[in-house]
Amino acid sequence: MKEIARETVVVLFNRDLRVGDHPALAEACAGARHVLPLFVLDPGMDARGRAGFLAECLADLRASLRDRGGDLVVRRGDPAAEAVRLAREVNASAVWASADVTAYARARERRLARDCERERLEFRLFPGVTVVPPGRLIPTGGDHYKVFTPYWRAWAGTRWRELVEAPERVSLPPGVEPGELPEAEREPYVPGGESRVRRRMELWLRHGLEDYAAGHDDLAGDRTSRLSPYLHFGCVSPLELARLGSRNEEFVRQLCWRDFYHQVTYAFPEISRRDYRPRGRDWNEDKDVAQAWREGMTGIPIVDAGMRQLAAEGWMHNRARLIVASYLTKTLGVDWRVGADHFADLLLDADVANNCGNWQWMAGTGNDTRPNRVLNPIRQARKFDPEGEYVRRYVLELQSYPGGAVHEPWRLSRPVRGYPSPITAQA
Ligand SMILES: Cc1cc2nc3c(=O)[nH]c(=O)nc-3n(C[C@H](O)[C@H](O)[C@H](O)COP(=O)(O)OP(=O)(O)OC[C@H]3O[C@@H](n4cnc5c(N)ncnc54)[C@H](O)[C@@H]3O)c2cc1C
């Protein structure tokens, strides 16, 4: 028999769309008679190209909760106001959620805390969005880690929490109208949801992980996990993935980068707009230059291939993200915010902490200890796409040009029809 500590708890889901290893849900189901899992479609959050993926994640979560006797209750409006309104309606005594890091999420959490206090509801935040909660690891003399390597050492050496099982039963309070799921306007590039990603994760761990260190920079081979959209929406627990993937240090290190940027964002919530380390740069405001970059028409094939992959698939290989970001900010001298906004518009895995953290790193305004680092796109292309296969896959004008020569079309004896000469703007 479970010990009933509370009658009813509302669990507000945000980007933790799973039943496995969900501490707030698990604890609510273990200790309350009734649990009301809630998702509120917030008109202030524009999911853009991710709406279809989100819709599938929610449908999958609802199905998992229904399998356990419960449901996902869906509402529209301000998540804080709706959670408190529903809590009153079902006579709940508590509202629980997973703690998040962005300015937007933290403002929501503050509203929730305030409204819960007013209504005498218990409000609690649980871990689950990262492996190690932001703010847990603090260096001496600071409030967060500013450099990755010391963070990695502390992160790898700390004790992680135990995984929690998915609840066996979810008992909804009686008489709640479940509400309608959003309709997917467009089929997502990849199917969303926890049950979908489980299979993908198992396959990746079995067949992809061993090769990760050697293969993760291979642009044409595309040998990374592609789990980022699922991590962003929380269909997969980052802690579970880190535990299951722990035999490959290089892979776990990437999950640590994710945690690193989350703890930076937690400490510096203005990360999406303000320079983390201002350097007083004058950015190039030439709109045509930025537009050519967005369209994949800079005349540098490896840059254009990355940008066209993004437009076609809502995704870009990490190595290409680094190259196009260096090219935009360091070579063309365009403000990193222009790049980050474009990524946020198109990426299926768009994530404030990872996107802006990485953009600022590459632009030299962020956490890189070598802020003047510039990636030479031609050298990068020769190294990570030696046969030009990645370039030819996305830059169709160059399809018939063989081998690695494709990286420098201006050297080819035959001119390439319809493909521009490199933009020469300088930072
Ligand atoms: C300019 C720029 C913008 C980026 N924007 C985003 C973004 O909006 N959302 C996003 O999730 N990632 C972003 N990244 C990081 C990285 O490119 C993607 O996480 C990765 O390509 C996703 O592919 P994967 O899941 O196959 O990664 P894998 O190589 O399989 O790595 C596993 C997981 O580790 C995490 N990870 C890997 N590399 C990084 C990194 N450099 N920083 C933080 N976390 C990392 C991701 O959650 C990823 O899913 C950006 C990188 C750059 C250079």
GROMACS .gro file of C-alpha atoms and ligand atoms in nm:
model
  480
    1MET     CA    1   0.000   0.000   0.000
    2LYS     CA    2   0.135   0.342  -0.085
    3GLU     CA    3   0.143   0.608   0.182
    4ILE     CA    4  -0.091   0.890   0.082
    5ALA     CA    5   0.080   1.217   0.172
    6ARG     CA    6  -0.139   1.433  -0.050
    7GLU     CA    7  -0.482   1.404  -0.203
    8THR     CA    8  -0.414   1.558  -0.545
    9VAL     CA    9  -0.102   1.699  -0.714
   10VAL     CA   10  -0.091   1.884  -1.047
   11VAL     CA   11   0.224   1.800  -1.247
   12LEU     CA   12   0.287   2.071  -1.503
   13PHE     CA   13   0.481   1.943  -1.805
   14ASN     CA   14   0.687   2.179  -2.017
   15ARG     CA   15   0.986   2.032  -2.199
   16ASP     CA   16   1.005   1.712  -2.003
   17LEU     CA   17   0.760   1.519  -2.222
   18ARG     CA   18   0.811   1.166  -2.093
   19VAL     CA   19   0.697   0.927  -1.823
   20GLY     CA   20   1.035   0.753  -1.772
   21ASP     CA   21   1.282   0.909  -1.528
   22HIS     CA   22   1.050   1.200  -1.451
   23PRO     CA   23   1.113   1.282  -1.083
   24ALA     CA   24   0.812   1.515  -1.039
   25LEU     CA   25   0.567   1.266  -1.193
   26ALA     CA   26   0.720   0.967  -1.014
   27GLU     CA   27   0.706   1.131  -0.673
   28ALA     CA   28   0.352   1.258  -0.728
   29CYS     CA   29   0.232   0.912  -0.829
   30ALA     CA   30   0.409   0.752  -0.534
   31GLY     CA   31   0.268   0.987  -0.272
   32ALA     CA   32  -0.066   1.131  -0.386
   33ARG     CA   33  -0.406   0.971  -0.432
   34HIS     CA   34  -0.466   1.159  -0.757
   35VAL     CA   35  -0.227   1.313  -1.008
   36LEU     CA   36  -0.322   1.557  -1.279
   37PRO     CA   37  -0.060   1.568  -1.557
   38LEU     CA   38  -0.105   1.899  -1.737
   39PHE     CA   39   0.035   2.060  -2.049
   40VAL     CA   40  -0.058   2.417  -2.134
   41LEU     CA   41  -0.019   2.542  -2.490
   42ASP     CA   42   0.125   2.884  -2.432
   43PRO     CA   43   0.047   3.135  -2.709
   44GLY     CA   44   0.361   3.325  -2.602
   45MET     CA   45   0.575   3.028  -2.708
   46ASP     CA   46   0.600   3.007  -3.082
   47ALA     CA   47   0.706   2.653  -3.164
   48ARG     CA   48   0.758   2.759  -3.531
   49GLY     CA   49   0.881   2.463  -3.736
   50ARG     CA   50   0.868   2.249  -3.423
   51ALA     CA   51   0.490   2.255  -3.381
   52GLY     CA   52   0.443   1.922  -3.560
   53PHE     CA   53   0.712   1.754  -3.354
   54LEU     CA   54   0.566   1.895  -3.032
   55ALA     CA   55   0.218   1.775  -3.130
   56GLU     CA   56   0.353   1.421  -3.173
   57CYS     CA   57   0.539   1.436  -2.840
   58LEU     CA   58   0.217   1.536  -2.665
   59ALA     CA   59   0.011   1.266  -2.835
   60ASP     CA   60   0.269   1.008  -2.734
   61LEU     CA   61   0.276   1.133  -2.375
   62ARG     CA   62  -0.102   1.122  -2.358
   63ALA     CA   63  -0.101   0.763  -2.485
   64SER     CA   64   0.157   0.659  -2.222
   65LEU     CA   65  -0.040   0.823  -1.944
   66ARG     CA   66  -0.364   0.665  -2.068
   67ASP     CA   67  -0.194   0.324  -2.068
   68ARG     CA   68  -0.136   0.383  -1.698
   69GLY     CA   69  -0.496   0.476  -1.627
   70GLY     CA   70  -0.439   0.850  -1.638
   71ASP     CA   71  -0.439   1.115  -1.909
   72LEU     CA   72  -0.261   1.427  -2.027
   73VAL     CA   73  -0.487   1.722  -1.957
   74VAL     CA   74  -0.436   1.993  -2.219
   75ARG     CA   75  -0.522   2.360  -2.183
   76ARG     CA   76  -0.442   2.682  -2.366
   77GLY     CA   77  -0.322   3.006  -2.207
   78ASP     CA   78  -0.062   3.107  -1.950
   79PRO     CA   79   0.080   2.786  -1.798
   80ALA     CA   80   0.111   2.935  -1.449
   81ALA     CA   81  -0.245   3.072  -1.443
   82GLU     CA   82  -0.393   2.753  -1.595
   83ALA     CA   83  -0.207   2.524  -1.353
   84VAL     CA   84  -0.334   2.719  -1.053
   85ARG     CA   85  -0.686   2.741  -1.195
   86LEU     CA   86  -0.697   2.363  -1.246
   87ALA     CA   87  -0.547   2.299  -0.905
   88ARG     CA   88  -0.836   2.495  -0.753
   89GLU     CA   89  -1.088   2.315  -0.972
   90VAL     CA   90  -0.977   1.969  -0.856
   91ASN     CA   91  -0.896   2.078  -0.502
   92ALA     CA   92  -0.528   1.992  -0.537
   93SER     CA   93  -0.282   2.086  -0.267
   94ALA     CA   94   0.030   2.113  -0.483
   95VAL     CA   95   0.168   2.208  -0.825
   96TRP     CA   96   0.496   2.047  -0.924
   97ALA     CA   97   0.716   2.090  -1.231
   98SER     CA   98   1.066   2.023  -1.365
   99ALA     CA   99   1.301   2.319  -1.315
  100ASP     CA  100   1.418   2.493  -1.633
  101VAL     CA  101   1.681   2.755  -1.708
  102THR     CA  102   1.579   3.017  -1.966
  103ALA     CA  103   1.458   3.367  -1.880
  104TYR     CA  104   1.114   3.277  -2.015
  105ALA     CA  105   1.088   2.957  -1.812
  106ARG     CA  106   1.220   3.120  -1.497
  107ALA     CA  107   0.962   3.400  -1.525
  108ARG     CA  108   0.692   3.130  -1.555
  109GLU     CA  109   0.830   2.956  -1.246
  110ARG     CA  110   0.827   3.285  -1.052
  111ARG     CA  111   0.463   3.350  -1.150
  112LEU     CA  112   0.375   2.996  -1.045
  113ALA     CA  113   0.551   3.034  -0.710
  114ARG     CA  114   0.372   3.363  -0.646
  115ASP     CA  115   0.026   3.238  -0.749
  116CYS     CA  116   0.067   2.914  -0.556
  117GLU     CA  117   0.163   3.104  -0.245
  118ARG     CA  118  -0.145   3.324  -0.283
  119GLU     CA  119  -0.365   3.017  -0.317
  120ARG     CA  120  -0.184   2.827  -0.041
  121LEU     CA  121  -0.069   2.558  -0.278
  122GLU     CA  122   0.264   2.388  -0.238
  123PHE     CA  123   0.491   2.465  -0.534
  124ARG     CA  124   0.797   2.250  -0.596
  125LEU     CA  125   1.055   2.223  -0.871
  126PHE     CA  126   1.224   1.892  -0.951
  127PRO     CA  127   1.534   1.796  -1.153
  128GLY     CA  128   1.509   1.622  -1.491
  129VAL     CA  129   1.598   1.870  -1.767
  130THR     CA  130   1.975   1.816  -1.732
  131VAL     CA  131   2.202   1.541  -1.600
  132VAL     CA  132   2.331   1.757  -1.314
  133PRO     CA  133   2.099   2.038  -1.206
  134PRO     CA  134   2.225   2.389  -1.288
  135GLY     CA  135   2.358   2.562  -0.979
  136ARG     CA  136   2.460   2.230  -0.821
  137LEU     CA  137   2.827   2.263  -0.918
  138ILE     CA  138   2.977   2.593  -0.816
  139PRO     CA  139   3.347   2.683  -0.852
  140THR     CA  140   3.522   2.860  -0.569
  141GLY     CA  141   3.484   3.232  -0.606
  142GLY     CA  142   3.200   3.226  -0.861
  143ASP     CA  143   2.834   3.142  -0.907
  144HIS     CA  144   2.877   2.918  -1.214
  145TYR     CA  145   3.145   2.763  -1.433
  146LYS     CA  146   3.259   2.993  -1.713
  147VAL     CA  147   3.503   2.749  -1.874
  148PHE     CA  148   3.413   2.401  -1.993
  149THR     CA  149   3.712   2.185  -1.889
  150PRO     CA  150   3.692   2.250  -1.512
  151TYR     CA  151   3.316   2.205  -1.536
  152TRP     CA  152   3.362   1.871  -1.714
  153ARG     CA  153   3.597   1.753  -1.436
  154ALA     CA  154   3.354   1.853  -1.162
  155TRP     CA  155   3.055   1.715  -1.358
  156ALA     CA  156   3.215   1.377  -1.425
  157GLY     CA  157   3.330   1.350  -1.064
  158THR     CA  158   3.004   1.436  -0.893
  159ARG     CA  159   2.740   1.185  -0.787
  160TRP     CA  160   2.446   1.183  -1.021
  161ARG     CA  161   2.096   1.121  -0.886
  162GLU     CA  162   1.941   0.777  -0.928
  163LEU     CA  163   1.708   0.718  -1.222
  164VAL     CA  164   1.340   0.692  -1.135
  165GLU     CA  165   1.103   0.440  -1.290
  166ALA     CA  166   0.798   0.538  -1.492
  167PRO     CA  167   0.491   0.515  -1.266
  168GLU     CA  168   0.285   0.199  -1.304
  169ARG     CA  169  -0.043   0.378  -1.245
  170VAL     CA  170  -0.158   0.734  -1.280
  171SER     CA  171  -0.486   0.806  -1.110
  172LEU     CA  172  -0.654   1.117  -1.243
  173PRO     CA  173  -0.891   1.310  -1.016
  174PRO     CA  174  -1.251   1.249  -1.128
  175GLY     CA  175  -1.442   1.480  -1.358
  176VAL     CA  176  -1.157   1.654  -1.545
  177GLU     CA  177  -1.212   1.737  -1.909
  178PRO     CA  178  -0.892   1.618  -2.085
  179GLY     CA  179  -0.891   1.890  -2.352
  180GLU     CA  180  -0.776   1.869  -2.711
  181LEU     CA  181  -0.426   1.805  -2.830
  182PRO     CA  182  -0.289   2.050  -3.088
  183GLU     CA  183  -0.310   1.939  -3.447
  184ALA     CA  184   0.015   1.897  -3.633
  185GLU     CA  185  -0.005   2.138  -3.927
  186ARG     CA  186   0.291   1.974  -4.090
  187GLU     CA  187   0.447   1.634  -4.057
  188PRO     CA  188   0.772   1.676  -3.859
  189TYR     CA  189   1.106   1.585  -4.015
  190VAL     CA  190   1.141   1.307  -3.758
  191PRO     CA  191   0.867   1.149  -3.549
  192GLY     CA  192   0.827   1.298  -3.201
  193GLY     CA  193   0.766   1.129  -2.867
  194GLU     CA  194   0.920   0.920  -2.593
  195SER     CA  195   0.817   0.581  -2.726
  196ARG     CA  196   0.959   0.665  -3.069
  197VAL     CA  197   1.291   0.779  -2.930
  198ARG     CA  198   1.338   0.472  -2.711
  199ARG     CA  199   1.392   0.253  -3.014
  200ARG     CA  200   1.615   0.513  -3.177
  201MET     CA  201   1.820   0.545  -2.860
  202GLU     CA  202   1.860   0.168  -2.821
  203LEU     CA  203   1.975   0.133  -3.181
  204TRP     CA  204   2.216   0.421  -3.143
  205LEU     CA  205   2.364   0.281  -2.822
  206ARG     CA  206   2.404  -0.061  -2.979
  207HIS     CA  207   2.537   0.039  -3.322
  208GLY     CA  208   2.650   0.404  -3.311
  209LEU     CA  209   2.821   0.464  -2.982
  210GLU     CA  210   3.145   0.267  -3.034
  211ASP     CA  211   3.222   0.465  -3.345
  212TYR     CA  212   3.133   0.806  -3.197
  213ALA     CA  213   3.482   0.937  -3.121
  214ALA     CA  214   3.607   0.852  -3.470
  215GLY     CA  215   3.289   0.939  -3.657
  216HIS     CA  216   3.122   1.239  -3.499
  217ASP     CA  217   3.300   1.491  -3.720
  218ASP     CA  218   3.241   1.301  -4.043
  219LEU     CA  219   3.007   1.537  -4.228
  220ALA     CA  220   2.896   1.301  -4.502
  221GLY     CA  221   2.879   0.996  -4.275
  222ASP     CA  222   2.630   1.167  -4.046
  223ARG     CA  223   2.724   0.940  -3.757
  224THR     CA  224   2.603   1.136  -3.455
  225SER     CA  225   2.305   1.026  -3.247
  226ARG     CA  226   2.049   1.279  -3.380
  227LEU     CA  227   1.890   1.276  -3.038
  228SER     CA  228   1.900   1.655  -2.992
  229PRO     CA  229   1.530   1.734  -3.064
  230TYR     CA  230   1.428   1.458  -2.822
  231LEU     CA  231   1.663   1.594  -2.558
  232HIS     CA  232   1.527   1.942  -2.612
  233PHE     CA  233   1.165   1.836  -2.559
  234GLY     CA  234   1.262   1.591  -2.284
  235CYS     CA  235   1.131   1.279  -2.461
  236VAL     CA  236   1.454   1.122  -2.348
  237SER     CA  237   1.607   1.171  -2.004
  238PRO     CA  238   1.956   1.320  -2.038
  239LEU     CA  239   2.055   1.138  -1.720
  240GLU     CA  240   1.943   0.803  -1.856
  241LEU     CA  241   2.125   0.868  -2.183
  242ALA     CA  242   2.443   0.969  -1.998
  243ARG     CA  243   2.428   0.654  -1.787
  244LEU     CA  244   2.359   0.424  -2.081
  245GLY     CA  245   2.626   0.592  -2.293
  246SER     CA  246   2.884   0.621  -2.017
  247ARG     CA  247   3.124   0.371  -2.175
  248ASN     CA  248   3.202   0.629  -2.443
  249GLU     CA  249   3.361   0.932  -2.282
  250GLU     CA  250   3.351   1.145  -2.597
  251PHE     CA  251   2.975   1.105  -2.623
  252VAL     CA  252   2.911   1.176  -2.256
  253ARG     CA  253   3.127   1.484  -2.292
  254GLN     CA  254   2.874   1.622  -2.543
  255LEU     CA  255   2.597   1.577  -2.289
  256CYS     CA  256   2.819   1.763  -2.046
  257TRP     CA  257   2.843   2.052  -2.297
  258ARG     CA  258   2.465   2.061  -2.290
  259ASP     CA  259   2.464   2.079  -1.910
  260PHE     CA  260   2.743   2.337  -1.922
  261TYR     CA  261   2.542   2.577  -2.137
  262HIS     CA  262   2.235   2.517  -1.925
  263GLN     CA  263   2.420   2.621  -1.609
  264VAL     CA  264   2.559   2.926  -1.794
  265THR     CA  265   2.206   3.020  -1.902
  266TYR     CA  266   2.076   2.968  -1.551
  267ALA     CA  267   2.336   3.216  -1.423
  268PHE     CA  268   2.309   3.453  -1.722
  269PRO     CA  269   1.948   3.436  -1.846
  270GLU     CA  270   2.007   3.724  -2.093
  271ILE     CA  271   2.223   3.487  -2.300
  272SER     CA  272   1.991   3.503  -2.600
  273ARG     CA  273   2.031   3.881  -2.641
  274ARG     CA  274   2.334   4.011  -2.451
  275ASP     CA  275   2.701   3.934  -2.502
  276TYR     CA  276   2.823   3.711  -2.220
  277ARG     CA  277   3.165   3.874  -2.253
  278PRO     CA  278   3.114   4.203  -2.438
  279ARG     CA  279   3.401   4.285  -2.670
  280GLY     CA  280   3.274   4.610  -2.815
  281ARG     CA  281   3.265   4.480  -3.171
  282ASP     CA  282   3.110   4.674  -3.457
  283TRP     CA  283   2.912   4.422  -3.654
  284ASN     CA  284   2.869   4.424  -4.029
  285GLU     CA  285   2.511   4.534  -4.094
  286ASP     CA  286   2.501   4.460  -4.465
  287LYS     CA  287   2.166   4.289  -4.505
  288ASP     CA  288   2.256   4.127  -4.837
  289VAL     CA  289   2.553   3.951  -4.682
  290ALA     CA  290   2.338   3.806  -4.403
  291GLN     CA  291   2.073   3.704  -4.655
  292ALA     CA  292   2.325   3.527  -4.881
  293TRP     CA  293   2.441   3.333  -4.576
  294ARG     CA  294   2.085   3.237  -4.482
  295GLU     CA  295   2.014   3.120  -4.836
  296GLY     CA  296   2.332   2.916  -4.867
  297MET     CA  297   2.466   3.144  -5.142
  298THR     CA  298   2.794   3.269  -4.997
  299GLY     CA  299   3.007   3.102  -5.265
  300ILE     CA  300   3.187   2.887  -5.004
  301PRO     CA  301   3.051   2.538  -5.074
  302ILE     CA  302   3.090   2.392  -4.725
  303VAL     CA  303   2.909   2.691  -4.572
  304ASP     CA  304   2.634   2.677  -4.833
  305ALA     CA  305   2.593   2.302  -4.787
  306GLY     CA  306   2.536   2.347  -4.413
  307MET     CA  307   2.286   2.627  -4.463
  308ARG     CA  308   2.097   2.430  -4.724
  309GLN     CA  309   2.090   2.122  -4.504
  310LEU     CA  310   1.931   2.339  -4.235
  311ALA     CA  311   1.667   2.471  -4.475
  312ALA     CA  312   1.589   2.125  -4.614
  313GLU     CA  313   1.595   1.916  -4.297
  314GLY     CA  314   1.553   2.147  -3.997
  315TRP     CA  315   1.884   2.010  -3.879
  316MET     CA  316   2.254   2.064  -3.940
  317HIS     CA  317   2.557   1.855  -3.852
  318ASN     CA  318   2.751   1.997  -3.555
  319ARG     CA  319   3.071   2.040  -3.755
  320ALA     CA  320   2.880   2.236  -4.020
  321ARG     CA  321   2.716   2.449  -3.747
  322LEU     CA  322   3.063   2.544  -3.625
  323ILE     CA  323   3.183   2.626  -3.976
  324VAL     CA  324   2.881   2.839  -4.076
  325ALA     CA  325   2.884   3.020  -3.740
  326SER     CA  326   3.254   3.102  -3.765
  327TYR     CA  327   3.206   3.215  -4.123
  328LEU     CA  328   2.913   3.445  -4.040
  329THR     CA  329   3.060   3.606  -3.730
  330LYS     CA  330   3.436   3.598  -3.783
  331THR     CA  331   3.474   3.617  -4.160
  332LEU     CA  332   3.168   3.814  -4.265
  333GLY     CA  333   3.159   4.006  -3.935
  334VAL     CA  334   2.783   3.969  -3.891
  335ASP     CA  335   2.631   3.978  -3.542
  336TRP     CA  336   2.588   3.631  -3.388
  337ARG     CA  337   2.226   3.721  -3.300
  338VAL     CA  338   2.143   3.719  -3.674
  339GLY     CA  339   2.271   3.363  -3.695
  340ALA     CA  340   2.116   3.245  -3.371
  341ASP     CA  341   1.775   3.384  -3.473
  342HIS     CA  342   1.790   3.206  -3.806
  343PHE     CA  343   1.884   2.880  -3.635
  344ALA     CA  344   1.603   2.927  -3.383
  345ASP     CA  345   1.360   2.969  -3.672
  346LEU     CA  346   1.460   2.651  -3.851
  347LEU     CA  347   1.624   2.399  -3.618
  348LEU     CA  348   1.411   2.119  -3.486
  349ASP     CA  349   1.641   2.103  -3.183
  350ALA     CA  350   1.648   2.484  -3.131
  351ASP     CA  351   1.727   2.540  -2.769
  352VAL     CA  352   1.808   2.876  -2.610
  353ALA     CA  353   2.094   2.748  -2.394
  354ASN     CA  354   2.262   2.532  -2.660
  355ASN     CA  355   2.196   2.763  -2.950
  356CYS     CA  356   2.301   3.092  -2.793
  357GLY     CA  357   2.576   2.933  -2.586
  358ASN     CA  358   2.734   2.785  -2.897
  359TRP     CA  359   2.682   3.098  -3.108
  360GLN     CA  360   2.845   3.315  -2.845
  361TRP     CA  361   3.128   3.064  -2.809
  362MET     CA  362   3.199   3.080  -3.182
  363ALA     CA  363   3.154   3.458  -3.203
  364GLY     CA  364   3.410   3.512  -2.927
  365THR     CA  365   3.162   3.677  -2.691
  366GLY     CA  366   3.094   3.361  -2.492
  367ASN     CA  367   3.276   3.086  -2.306
  368ASP     CA  368   3.560   3.014  -2.546
  369THR     CA  369   3.898   3.071  -2.386
  370ARG     CA  370   4.031   3.153  -2.735
  371PRO     CA  371   3.781   3.418  -2.847
  372ASN     CA  372   3.975   3.503  -3.165
  373ARG     CA  373   3.953   3.149  -3.302
  374VAL     CA  374   3.853   3.144  -3.671
  375LEU     CA  375   3.772   2.822  -3.856
  376ASN     CA  376   3.911   2.825  -4.208
  377PRO     CA  377   3.620   2.678  -4.405
  378ILE     CA  378   3.833   2.532  -4.682
  379ARG     CA  379   4.065   2.355  -4.442
  380GLN     CA  380   3.768   2.233  -4.241
  381ALA     CA  381   3.601   2.109  -4.558
  382ARG     CA  382   3.910   1.918  -4.672
  383LYS     CA  383   3.944   1.756  -4.333
  384PHE     CA  384   3.583   1.670  -4.253
  385ASP     CA  385   3.443   1.622  -4.604
  386PRO     CA  386   3.750   1.502  -4.794
  387GLU     CA  387   3.561   1.363  -5.092
  388GLY     CA  388   3.318   1.656  -5.112
  389GLU     CA  389   3.029   1.418  -5.060
  390TYR     CA  390   2.848   1.638  -4.806
  391VAL     CA  391   2.882   1.943  -5.030
  392ARG     CA  392   2.749   1.762  -5.335
  393ARG     CA  393   2.452   1.629  -5.137
  394TYR     CA  394   2.322   1.979  -5.064
  395VAL     CA  395   2.475   2.214  -5.323
  396LEU     CA  396   2.320   2.067  -5.632
  397GLU     CA  397   2.497   2.304  -5.873
  398LEU     CA  398   2.821   2.132  -5.775
  399GLN     CA  399   2.693   1.777  -5.806
  400SER     CA  400   2.882   1.692  -6.119
  401TYR     CA  401   3.221   1.811  -5.994
  402PRO     CA  402   3.423   1.519  -5.867
  403GLY     CA  403   3.627   1.475  -5.549
  404GLY     CA  404   3.746   1.726  -5.295
  405ALA     CA  405   3.810   1.989  -5.566
  406VAL     CA  406   3.448   2.084  -5.518
  407HIS     CA  407   3.544   2.283  -5.208
  408GLU     CA  408   3.712   2.552  -5.418
  409PRO     CA  409   3.494   2.596  -5.726
  410TRP     CA  410   3.675   2.917  -5.823
  411ARG     CA  411   3.977   2.702  -5.906
  412LEU     CA  412   3.787   2.471  -6.138
  413SER     CA  413   3.870   2.501  -6.507
  414ARG     CA  414   3.499   2.493  -6.601
  415PRO     CA  415   3.293   2.776  -6.443
  416VAL     CA  416   3.000   2.658  -6.232
  417ARG     CA  417   2.666   2.776  -6.365
  418GLY     CA  418   2.436   2.945  -6.113
  419TYR     CA  419   2.680   2.932  -5.824
  420PRO     CA  420   2.813   3.263  -5.682
  421SER     CA  421   3.170   3.377  -5.626
  422PRO     CA  422   3.272   3.396  -5.260
  423ILE     CA  423   3.151   3.697  -5.067
  424THR     CA  424   3.450   3.907  -4.970
  425ALA     CA  425   3.309   4.108  -4.675
  426GLN     CA  426   3.564   4.125  -4.396
  427ALA     CA  427   3.517   4.140  -4.022
  428LIG     C1  428   2.628   2.753  -3.375
  428LIG     C2  429   2.571   2.632  -3.307
  428LIG     C3  430   2.437   2.628  -3.270
  428LIG     C4  431   2.385   2.516  -3.204
  428LIG     N1  432   2.252   2.515  -3.170
  428LIG     C5  433   2.200   2.409  -3.101
  428LIG     C6  434   2.064   2.407  -3.062
  428LIG     O1  435   1.988   2.500  -3.086
  428LIG     N2  436   2.018   2.296  -2.997
  428LIG     C7  437   2.099   2.190  -2.968
  428LIG     O2  438   2.052   2.093  -2.908
  428LIG     N3  439   2.230   2.192  -3.002
  428LIG     C8  440   2.283   2.297  -3.067
  428LIG     N4  441   2.415   2.296  -3.105
  428LIG     C9  442   2.502   2.186  -3.057
  428LIG    C10  443   2.517   2.067  -3.151
  428LIG     O3  444   2.547   2.110  -3.280
  428LIG    C11  445   2.391   1.979  -3.155
  428LIG     O4  446   2.350   1.948  -3.025
  428LIG    C12  447   2.419   1.848  -3.228
  428LIG     O5  448   2.464   1.873  -3.359
  428LIG    C13  449   2.293   1.765  -3.233
  428LIG     O6  450   2.316   1.647  -3.301
  428LIG     P1  451   2.319   1.506  -3.229
  428LIG     O7  452   2.201   1.492  -3.140
  428LIG     O8  453   2.336   1.405  -3.335
  428LIG     O9  454   2.448   1.523  -3.140
  428LIG     P2  455   2.547   1.416  -3.075
  428LIG    O10  456   2.681   1.445  -3.127
  428LIG    O11  457   2.496   1.278  -3.087
  428LIG    O12  458   2.550   1.460  -2.921
  428LIG    C14  459   2.455   1.412  -2.826
  428LIG    C15  460   2.389   1.529  -2.756
  428LIG    O13  461   2.486   1.608  -2.687
  428LIG    C16  462   2.446   1.746  -2.689
  428LIG     N5  463   2.548   1.825  -2.759
  428LIG    C17  464   2.631   1.785  -2.857
  428LIG     N6  465   2.713   1.886  -2.892
  428LIG    C18  466   2.679   1.991  -2.816
  428LIG    C19  467   2.727   2.126  -2.807
  428LIG     N7  468   2.827   2.173  -2.882
  428LIG     N8  469   2.666   2.208  -2.718
  428LIG    C20  470   2.566   2.165  -2.640
  428LIG     N9  471   2.517   2.039  -2.645
  428LIG    C21  472   2.574   1.954  -2.732
  428LIG    C22  473   2.317   1.753  -2.767
  428LIG    O14  474   2.209   1.752  -2.675
  428LIG    C23  475   2.320   1.626  -2.851
  428LIG    O15  476   2.194   1.579  -2.889
  428LIG    C24  477   2.468   2.406  -3.173
  428LIG    C25  478   2.603   2.410  -3.212
  428LIG    C26  479   2.654   2.520  -3.277
  428LIG    C27  480   2.800   2.522  -3.317
   0.00000   0.00000   0.00000
